[in-house]
Coordinates of N, CA and C in Angstrom, one line a residue:
X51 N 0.8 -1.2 0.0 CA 0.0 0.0 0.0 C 0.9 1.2 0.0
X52 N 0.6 2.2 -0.9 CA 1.5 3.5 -0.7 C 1.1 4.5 0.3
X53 N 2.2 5.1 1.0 CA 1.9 6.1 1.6 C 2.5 7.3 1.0
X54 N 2.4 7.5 -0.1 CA 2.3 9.2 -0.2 C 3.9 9.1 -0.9
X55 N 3.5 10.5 -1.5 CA 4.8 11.1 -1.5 C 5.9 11.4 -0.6
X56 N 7.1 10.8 -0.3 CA 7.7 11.1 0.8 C 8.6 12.8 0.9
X57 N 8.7 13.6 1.6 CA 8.9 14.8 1.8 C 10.2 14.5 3.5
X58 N 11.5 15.5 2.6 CA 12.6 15.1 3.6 C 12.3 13.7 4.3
X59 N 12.8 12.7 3.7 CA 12.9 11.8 4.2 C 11.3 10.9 4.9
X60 N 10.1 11.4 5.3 CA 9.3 10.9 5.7 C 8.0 10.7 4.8
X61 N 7.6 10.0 5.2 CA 6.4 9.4 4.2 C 5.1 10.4 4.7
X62 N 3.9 10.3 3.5 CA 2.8 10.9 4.0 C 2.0 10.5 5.7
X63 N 1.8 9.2 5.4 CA 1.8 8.4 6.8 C 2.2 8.9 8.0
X64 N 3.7 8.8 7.6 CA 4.6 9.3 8.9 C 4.2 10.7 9.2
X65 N 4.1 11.6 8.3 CA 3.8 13.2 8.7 C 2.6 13.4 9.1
X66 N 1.6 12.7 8.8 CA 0.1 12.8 9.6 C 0.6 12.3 11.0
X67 N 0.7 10.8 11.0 CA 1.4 10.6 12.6 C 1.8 11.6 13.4
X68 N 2.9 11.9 12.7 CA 4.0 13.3 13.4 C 2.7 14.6 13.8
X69 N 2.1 15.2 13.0 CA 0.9 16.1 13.3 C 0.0 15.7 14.0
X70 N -0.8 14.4 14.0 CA -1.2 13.9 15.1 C -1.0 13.6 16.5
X71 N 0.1 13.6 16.5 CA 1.4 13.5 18.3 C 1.6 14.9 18.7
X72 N 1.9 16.0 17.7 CA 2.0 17.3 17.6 C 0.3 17.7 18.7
X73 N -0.7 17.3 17.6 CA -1.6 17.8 18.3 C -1.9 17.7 19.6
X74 N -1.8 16.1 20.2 CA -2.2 15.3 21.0 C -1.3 16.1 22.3
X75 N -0.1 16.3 21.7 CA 0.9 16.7 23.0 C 0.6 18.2 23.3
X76 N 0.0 18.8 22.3 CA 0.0 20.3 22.7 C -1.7 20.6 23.6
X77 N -2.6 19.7 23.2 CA -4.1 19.4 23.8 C -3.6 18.8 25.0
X78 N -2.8 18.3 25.7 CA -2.6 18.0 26.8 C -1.8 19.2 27.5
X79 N -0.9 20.3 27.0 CA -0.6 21.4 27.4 C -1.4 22.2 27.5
X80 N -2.3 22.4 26.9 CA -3.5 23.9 26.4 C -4.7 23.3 27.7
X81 N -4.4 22.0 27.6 CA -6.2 21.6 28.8 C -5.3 21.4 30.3
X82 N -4.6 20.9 29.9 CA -3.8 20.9 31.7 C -3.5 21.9 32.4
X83 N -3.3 23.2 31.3 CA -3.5 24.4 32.1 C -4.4 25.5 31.9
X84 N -4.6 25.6 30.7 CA -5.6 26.9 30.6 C -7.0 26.2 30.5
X85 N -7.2 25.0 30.5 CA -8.5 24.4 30.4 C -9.0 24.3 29.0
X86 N -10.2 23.3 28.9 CA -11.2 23.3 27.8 C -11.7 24.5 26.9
X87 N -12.1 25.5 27.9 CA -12.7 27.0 27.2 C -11.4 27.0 26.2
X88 N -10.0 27.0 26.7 CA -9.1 27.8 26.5 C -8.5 26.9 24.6
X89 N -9.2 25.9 24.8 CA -8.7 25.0 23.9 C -9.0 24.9 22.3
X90 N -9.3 26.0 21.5 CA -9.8 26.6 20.6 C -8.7 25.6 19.4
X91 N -9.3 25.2 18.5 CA -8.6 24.8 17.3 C -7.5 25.9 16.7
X92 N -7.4 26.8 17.3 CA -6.4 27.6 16.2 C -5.6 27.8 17.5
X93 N -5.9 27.9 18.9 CA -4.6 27.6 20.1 C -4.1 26.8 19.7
X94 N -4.7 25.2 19.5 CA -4.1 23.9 19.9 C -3.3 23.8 18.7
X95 N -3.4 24.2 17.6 CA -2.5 24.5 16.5 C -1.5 24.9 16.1
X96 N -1.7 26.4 17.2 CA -0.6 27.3 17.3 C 0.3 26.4 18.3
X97 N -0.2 26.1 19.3 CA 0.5 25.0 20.3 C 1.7 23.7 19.2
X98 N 1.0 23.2 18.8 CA 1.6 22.2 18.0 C 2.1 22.4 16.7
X99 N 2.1 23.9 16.4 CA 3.0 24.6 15.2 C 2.4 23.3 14.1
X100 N 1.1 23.2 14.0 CA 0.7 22.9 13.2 C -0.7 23.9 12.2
X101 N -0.7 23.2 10.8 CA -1.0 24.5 10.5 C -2.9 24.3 10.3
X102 N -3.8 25.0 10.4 CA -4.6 24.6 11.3 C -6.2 23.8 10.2
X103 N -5.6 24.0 9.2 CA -6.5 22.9 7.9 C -5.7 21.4 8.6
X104 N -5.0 21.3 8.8 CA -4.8 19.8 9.3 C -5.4 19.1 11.1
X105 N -6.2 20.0 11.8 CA -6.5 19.5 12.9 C -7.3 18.7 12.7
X106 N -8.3 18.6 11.3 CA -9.4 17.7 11.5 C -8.9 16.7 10.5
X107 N -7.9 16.2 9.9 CA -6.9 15.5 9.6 C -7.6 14.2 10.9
X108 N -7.2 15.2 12.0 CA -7.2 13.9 13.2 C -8.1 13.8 13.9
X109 N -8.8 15.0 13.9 CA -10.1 15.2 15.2 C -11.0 15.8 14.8
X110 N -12.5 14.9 14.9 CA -13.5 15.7 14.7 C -13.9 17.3 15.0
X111 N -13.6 17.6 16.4 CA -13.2 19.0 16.8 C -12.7 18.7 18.6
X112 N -12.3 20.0 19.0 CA -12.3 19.9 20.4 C -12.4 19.2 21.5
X113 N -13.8 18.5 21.0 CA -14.1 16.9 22.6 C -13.5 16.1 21.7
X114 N -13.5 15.3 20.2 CA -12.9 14.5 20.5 C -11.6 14.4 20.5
X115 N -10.8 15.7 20.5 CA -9.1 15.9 20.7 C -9.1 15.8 22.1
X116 N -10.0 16.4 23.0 CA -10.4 16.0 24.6 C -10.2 14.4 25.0
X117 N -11.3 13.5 24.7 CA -11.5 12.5 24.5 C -9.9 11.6 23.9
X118 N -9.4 11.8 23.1 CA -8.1 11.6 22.9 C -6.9 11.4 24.1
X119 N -7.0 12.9 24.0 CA -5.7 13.0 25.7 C -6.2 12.5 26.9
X120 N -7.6 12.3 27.1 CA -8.1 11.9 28.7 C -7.7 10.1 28.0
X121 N -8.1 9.9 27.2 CA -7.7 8.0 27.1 C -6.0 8.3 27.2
X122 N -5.0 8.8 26.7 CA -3.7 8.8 27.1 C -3.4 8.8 28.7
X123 N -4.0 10.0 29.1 CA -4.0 10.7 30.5 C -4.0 9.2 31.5
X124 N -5.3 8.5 30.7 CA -5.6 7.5 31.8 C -5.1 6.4 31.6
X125 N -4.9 6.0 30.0 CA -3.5 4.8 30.4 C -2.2 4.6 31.0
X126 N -1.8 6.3 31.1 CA -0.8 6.2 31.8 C -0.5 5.9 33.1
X127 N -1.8 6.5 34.0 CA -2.4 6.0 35.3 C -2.3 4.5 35.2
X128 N -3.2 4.0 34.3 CA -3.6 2.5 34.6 C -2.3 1.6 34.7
X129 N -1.2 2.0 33.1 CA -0.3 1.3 32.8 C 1.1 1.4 34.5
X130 N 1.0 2.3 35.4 CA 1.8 2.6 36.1 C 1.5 1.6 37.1
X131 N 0.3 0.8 37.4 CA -0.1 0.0 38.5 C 0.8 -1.4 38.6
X132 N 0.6 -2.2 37.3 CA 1.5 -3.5 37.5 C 2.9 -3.7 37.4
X133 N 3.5 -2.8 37.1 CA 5.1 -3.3 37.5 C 5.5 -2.4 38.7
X134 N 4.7 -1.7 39.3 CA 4.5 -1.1 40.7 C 4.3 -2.4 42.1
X135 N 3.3 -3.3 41.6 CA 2.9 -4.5 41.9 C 4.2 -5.9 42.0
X136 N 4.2 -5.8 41.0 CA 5.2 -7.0 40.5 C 7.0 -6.5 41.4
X137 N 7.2 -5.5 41.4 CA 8.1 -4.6 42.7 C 7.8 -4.3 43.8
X138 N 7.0 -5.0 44.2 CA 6.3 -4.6 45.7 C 6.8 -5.5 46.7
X139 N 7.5 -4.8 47.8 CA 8.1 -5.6 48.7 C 7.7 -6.8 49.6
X140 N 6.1 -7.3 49.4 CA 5.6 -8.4 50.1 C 4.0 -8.6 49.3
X141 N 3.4 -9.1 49.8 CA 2.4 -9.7 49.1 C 0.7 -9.6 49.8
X142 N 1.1 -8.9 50.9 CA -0.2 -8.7 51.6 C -0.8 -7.3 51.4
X143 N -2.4 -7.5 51.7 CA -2.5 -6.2 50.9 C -2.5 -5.4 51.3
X144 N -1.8 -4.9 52.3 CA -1.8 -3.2 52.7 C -0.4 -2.8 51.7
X145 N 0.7 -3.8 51.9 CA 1.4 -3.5 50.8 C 1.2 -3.2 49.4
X146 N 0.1 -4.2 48.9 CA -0.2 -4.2 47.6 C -0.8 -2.9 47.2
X147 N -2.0 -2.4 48.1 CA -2.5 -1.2 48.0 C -1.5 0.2 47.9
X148 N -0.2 0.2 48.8 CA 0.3 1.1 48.9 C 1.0 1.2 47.9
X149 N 2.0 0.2 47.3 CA 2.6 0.1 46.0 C 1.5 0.5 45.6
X150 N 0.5 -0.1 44.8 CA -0.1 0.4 43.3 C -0.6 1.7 43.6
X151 N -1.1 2.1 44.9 CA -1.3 3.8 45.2 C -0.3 4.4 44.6
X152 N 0.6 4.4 44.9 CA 1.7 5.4 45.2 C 2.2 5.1 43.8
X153 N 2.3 4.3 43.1 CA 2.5 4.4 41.4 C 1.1 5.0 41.1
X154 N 0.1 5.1 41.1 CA -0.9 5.8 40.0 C -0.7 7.3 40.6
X155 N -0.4 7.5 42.0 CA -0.3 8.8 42.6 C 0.9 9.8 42.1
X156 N 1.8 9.2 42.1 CA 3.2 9.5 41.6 C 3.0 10.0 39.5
X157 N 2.1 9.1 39.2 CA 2.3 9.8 37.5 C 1.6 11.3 38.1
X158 N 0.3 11.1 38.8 CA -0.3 12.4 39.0 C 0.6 14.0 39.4
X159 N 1.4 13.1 40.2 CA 2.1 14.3 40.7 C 3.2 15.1 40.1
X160 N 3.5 13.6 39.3 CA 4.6 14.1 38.1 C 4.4 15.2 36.6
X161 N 3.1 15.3 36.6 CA 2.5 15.5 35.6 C 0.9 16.2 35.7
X162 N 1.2 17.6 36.4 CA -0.3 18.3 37.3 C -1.2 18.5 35.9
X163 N -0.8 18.5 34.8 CA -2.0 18.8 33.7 C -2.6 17.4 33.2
X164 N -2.2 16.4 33.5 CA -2.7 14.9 33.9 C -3.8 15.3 34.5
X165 N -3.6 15.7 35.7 CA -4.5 15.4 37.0 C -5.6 16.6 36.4
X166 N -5.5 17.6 35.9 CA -6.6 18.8 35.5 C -7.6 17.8 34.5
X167 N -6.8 17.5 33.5 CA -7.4 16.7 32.2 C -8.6 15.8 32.6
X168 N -7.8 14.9 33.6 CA -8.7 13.2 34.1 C -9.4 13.8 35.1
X169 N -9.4 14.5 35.8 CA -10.4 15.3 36.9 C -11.1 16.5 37.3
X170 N -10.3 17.5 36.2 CA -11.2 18.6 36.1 C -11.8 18.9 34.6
X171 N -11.5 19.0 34.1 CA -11.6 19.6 32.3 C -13.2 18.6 31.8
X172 N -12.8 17.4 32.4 CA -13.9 16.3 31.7 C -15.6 17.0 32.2
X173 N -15.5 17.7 33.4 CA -16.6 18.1 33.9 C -17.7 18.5 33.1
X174 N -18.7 18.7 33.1 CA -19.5 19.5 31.8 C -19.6 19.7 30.3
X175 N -18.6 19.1 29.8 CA -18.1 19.1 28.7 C -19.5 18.8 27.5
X176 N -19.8 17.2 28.0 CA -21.3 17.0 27.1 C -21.3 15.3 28.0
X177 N -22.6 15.0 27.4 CA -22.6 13.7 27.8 C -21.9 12.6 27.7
X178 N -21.4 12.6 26.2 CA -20.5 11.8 25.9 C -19.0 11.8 26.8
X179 N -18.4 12.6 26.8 CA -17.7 13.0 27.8 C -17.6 12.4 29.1
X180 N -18.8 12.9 29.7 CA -19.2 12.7 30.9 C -19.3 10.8 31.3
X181 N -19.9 10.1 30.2 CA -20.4 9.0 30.2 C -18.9 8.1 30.1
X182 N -18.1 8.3 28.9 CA -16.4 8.2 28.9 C -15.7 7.8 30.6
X183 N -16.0 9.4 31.4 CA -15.1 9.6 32.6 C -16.2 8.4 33.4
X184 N -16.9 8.4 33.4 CA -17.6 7.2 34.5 C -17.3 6.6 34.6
X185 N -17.2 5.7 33.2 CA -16.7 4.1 32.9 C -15.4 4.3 33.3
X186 N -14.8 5.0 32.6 CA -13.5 5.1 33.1 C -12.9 5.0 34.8
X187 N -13.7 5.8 35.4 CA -13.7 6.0 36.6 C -13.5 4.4 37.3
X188 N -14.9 3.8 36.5 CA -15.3 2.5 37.4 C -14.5 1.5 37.2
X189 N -13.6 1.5 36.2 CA -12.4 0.4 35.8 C -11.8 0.6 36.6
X190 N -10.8 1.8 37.2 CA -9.8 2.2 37.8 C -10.6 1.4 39.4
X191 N -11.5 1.5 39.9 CA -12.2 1.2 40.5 C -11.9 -0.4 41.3
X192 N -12.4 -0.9 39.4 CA -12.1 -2.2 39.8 C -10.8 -2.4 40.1
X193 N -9.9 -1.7 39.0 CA -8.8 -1.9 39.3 C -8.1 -2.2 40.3
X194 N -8.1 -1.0 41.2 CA -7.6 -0.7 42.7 C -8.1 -2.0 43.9
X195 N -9.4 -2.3 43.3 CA -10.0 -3.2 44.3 C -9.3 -4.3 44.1
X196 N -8.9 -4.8 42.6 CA -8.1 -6.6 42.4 C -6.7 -6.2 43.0
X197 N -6.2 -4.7 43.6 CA -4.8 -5.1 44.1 C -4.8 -6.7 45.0
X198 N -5.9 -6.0 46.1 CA -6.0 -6.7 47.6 C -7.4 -8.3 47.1
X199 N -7.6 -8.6 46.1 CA -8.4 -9.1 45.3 C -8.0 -10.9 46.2
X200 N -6.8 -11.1 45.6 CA -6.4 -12.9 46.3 C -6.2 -12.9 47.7
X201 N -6.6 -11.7 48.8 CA -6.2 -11.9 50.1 C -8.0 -11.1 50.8
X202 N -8.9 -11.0 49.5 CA -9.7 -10.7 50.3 C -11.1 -12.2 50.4
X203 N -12.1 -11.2 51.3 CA -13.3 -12.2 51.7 C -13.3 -12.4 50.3
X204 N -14.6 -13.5 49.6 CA -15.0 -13.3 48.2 C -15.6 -12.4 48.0
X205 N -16.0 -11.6 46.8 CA -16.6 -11.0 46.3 C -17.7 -11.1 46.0
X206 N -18.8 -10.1 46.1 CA -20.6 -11.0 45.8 C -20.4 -11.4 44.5
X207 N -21.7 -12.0 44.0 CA -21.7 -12.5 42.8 C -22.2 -11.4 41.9
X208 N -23.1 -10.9 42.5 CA -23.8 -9.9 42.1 C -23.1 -8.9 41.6
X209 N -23.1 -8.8 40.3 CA -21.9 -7.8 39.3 C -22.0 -6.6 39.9
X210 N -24.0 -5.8 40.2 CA -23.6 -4.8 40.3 C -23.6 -4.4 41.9
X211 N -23.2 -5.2 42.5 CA -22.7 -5.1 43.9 C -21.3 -4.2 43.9
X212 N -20.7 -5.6 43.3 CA -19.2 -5.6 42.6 C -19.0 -4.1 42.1
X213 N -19.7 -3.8 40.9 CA -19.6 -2.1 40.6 C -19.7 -0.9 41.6
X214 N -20.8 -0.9 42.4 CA -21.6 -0.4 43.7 C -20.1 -0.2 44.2
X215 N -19.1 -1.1 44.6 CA -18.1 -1.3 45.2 C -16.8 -0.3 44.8
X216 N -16.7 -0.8 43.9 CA -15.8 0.0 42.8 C -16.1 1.6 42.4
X217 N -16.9 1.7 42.9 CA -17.4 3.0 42.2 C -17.3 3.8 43.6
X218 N -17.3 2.9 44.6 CA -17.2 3.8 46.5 C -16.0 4.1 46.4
X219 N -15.3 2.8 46.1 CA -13.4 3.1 46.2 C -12.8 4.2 45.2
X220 N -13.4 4.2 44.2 CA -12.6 5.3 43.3 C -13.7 6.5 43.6
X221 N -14.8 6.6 43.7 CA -14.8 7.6 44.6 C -14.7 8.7 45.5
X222 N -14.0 7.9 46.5 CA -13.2 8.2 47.9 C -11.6 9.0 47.4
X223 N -11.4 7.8 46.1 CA -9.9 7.9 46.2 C -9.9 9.4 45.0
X224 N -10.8 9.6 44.0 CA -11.1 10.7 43.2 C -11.0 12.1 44.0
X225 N -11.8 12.0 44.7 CA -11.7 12.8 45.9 C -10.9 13.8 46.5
X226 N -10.0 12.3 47.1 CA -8.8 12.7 47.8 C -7.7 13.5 46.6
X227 N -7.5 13.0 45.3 CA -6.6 13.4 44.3 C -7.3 15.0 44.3
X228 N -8.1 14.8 43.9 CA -8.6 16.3 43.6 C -8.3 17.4 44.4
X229 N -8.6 16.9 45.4 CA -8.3 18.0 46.8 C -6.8 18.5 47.0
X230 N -5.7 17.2 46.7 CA -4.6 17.2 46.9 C -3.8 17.5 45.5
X231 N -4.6 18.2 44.6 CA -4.4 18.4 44.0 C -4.6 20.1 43.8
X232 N -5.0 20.1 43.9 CA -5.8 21.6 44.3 C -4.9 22.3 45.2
X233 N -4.7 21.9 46.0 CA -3.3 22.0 47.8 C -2.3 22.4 46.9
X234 N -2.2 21.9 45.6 CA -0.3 21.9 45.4 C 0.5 20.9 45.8
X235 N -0.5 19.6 46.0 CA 0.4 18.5 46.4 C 0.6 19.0 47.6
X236 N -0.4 18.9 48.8 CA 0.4 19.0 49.9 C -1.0 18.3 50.6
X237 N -0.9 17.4 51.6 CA 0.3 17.0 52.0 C 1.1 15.9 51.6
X238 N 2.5 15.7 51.6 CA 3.6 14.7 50.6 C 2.8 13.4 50.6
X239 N 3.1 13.0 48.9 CA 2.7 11.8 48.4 C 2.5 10.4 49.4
X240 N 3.5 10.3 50.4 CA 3.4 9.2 51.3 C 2.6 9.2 52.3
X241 N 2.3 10.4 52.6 CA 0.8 10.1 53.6 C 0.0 10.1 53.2
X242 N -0.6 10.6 51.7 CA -1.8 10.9 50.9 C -1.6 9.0 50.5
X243 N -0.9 8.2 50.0 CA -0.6 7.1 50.2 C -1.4 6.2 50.9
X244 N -0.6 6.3 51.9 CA -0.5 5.7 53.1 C -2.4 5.7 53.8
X245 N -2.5 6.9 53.6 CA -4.5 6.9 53.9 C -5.2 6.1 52.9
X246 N -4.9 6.4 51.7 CA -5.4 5.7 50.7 C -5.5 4.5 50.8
X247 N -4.2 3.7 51.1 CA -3.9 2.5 50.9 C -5.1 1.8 52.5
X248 N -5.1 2.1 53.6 CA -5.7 2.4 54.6 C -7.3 2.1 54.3
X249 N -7.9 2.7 53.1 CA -8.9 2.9 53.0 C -9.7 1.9 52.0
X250 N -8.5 1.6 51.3 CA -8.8 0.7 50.0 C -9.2 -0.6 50.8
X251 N -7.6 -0.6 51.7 CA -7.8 -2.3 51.9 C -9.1 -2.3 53.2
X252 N -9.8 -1.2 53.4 CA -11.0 -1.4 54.7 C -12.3 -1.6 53.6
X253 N -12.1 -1.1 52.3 CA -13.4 -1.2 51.1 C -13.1 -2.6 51.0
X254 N -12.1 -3.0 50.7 CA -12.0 -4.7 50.6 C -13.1 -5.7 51.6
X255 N -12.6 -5.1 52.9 CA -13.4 -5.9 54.1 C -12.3 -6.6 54.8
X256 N -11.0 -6.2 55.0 CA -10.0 -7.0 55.3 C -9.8 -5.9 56.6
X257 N -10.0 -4.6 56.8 CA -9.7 -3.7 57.4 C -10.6 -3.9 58.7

């Protein structure tokens, strides 16, 4: 299959790619800090010195360039949990909890227009949006809950127990980010941790 005429060295393919990563990186700059309002197709453009007939190249407009960076925003979160795990100095869950806290907590703090994107920006936006951050919400949810998953009681059967569940823990723990986010990161990552992890493994029933 051809991709294009190639221009210095890169193929058409490759230059859309490249424009598309352009975009993506500069929508995560433009919403992490100046927000959604702020996020105008001819900002995110100028942002990514791209020129601005090419934004819909990649994105239907604004939410779904939104929609874009919040699924990055949040695999990064997610992807930070298992080799946090698999490096965890013992196997019981208050450990378990604290390692994978303190990895999802840690990209947050590394990265404050993360934390705006996944927790503030998605607010209001539209339904679709809105419906997106839920689900999303409620994975992470489950997520957090299978740290302490092989050392807890069973779990009901009842799926939407199970959800009910997941949806209290990331809740709680949504919460706390936000607030501690908001603070400037204060107070240090290891007590905001350390409660978390506290809280998770008492949602379990182990607590």
């Amino acid at each position: 299959m051809s991709t294009g005429r190639t221009y210095a060295g890169a193929s058409a393919s490759d230059r859309a790619e490249d424009r598309r990563r352009r975009l993506l990186d500069a929508g995560l700059q433009v919403l992490g800090t100046d927000g959604y309002r702020a996020a105008t197709v001819r900002r995110i453009c100028r942002e990514a010195r791209v020129a601005d007939r090419y934004f819909y190249e990649c994105f239907d407009g604004t939410e779904a360039l939104l929609l874009a960076v919040y699924a990055e925003c949040t695999a990064r979160l997610r992807d930070a949990v298992p080799p946090a795990l698999a490096a965890a100095p013992g196997t019981d869950p208050l450990t378990l909890a604290r390692a994978g806290l303190d990895a999802f907590l840690r990209v947050v703090e590394d990265d404050p227009r993360l934390a705006r994107v996944v927790w503030f920006e998605v607010l209001g936006v539209s339904p679709e949006v809105e419906r997106t951050s839920l689900e999303t919400m409620s994975g992470f949810g489950r997520l957090l809950l299978a740290l302490t998953a092989d050392h807890a009681a069973p779990s009901p059967a009842d799926a939407t127990a199970t959800r009910l569940r997941a949806d209290a823990v990331i809740g709680g723990i949504s919460h706390v980010v936000m607030t501690w986010t908001v603070s400037g990161f204060d107070p240090p990552r290891d007590r905001v941790t350390d409660a978390l992890a506290l809280f998770l493994v008492g949602g379990t029933g182990l607590g």
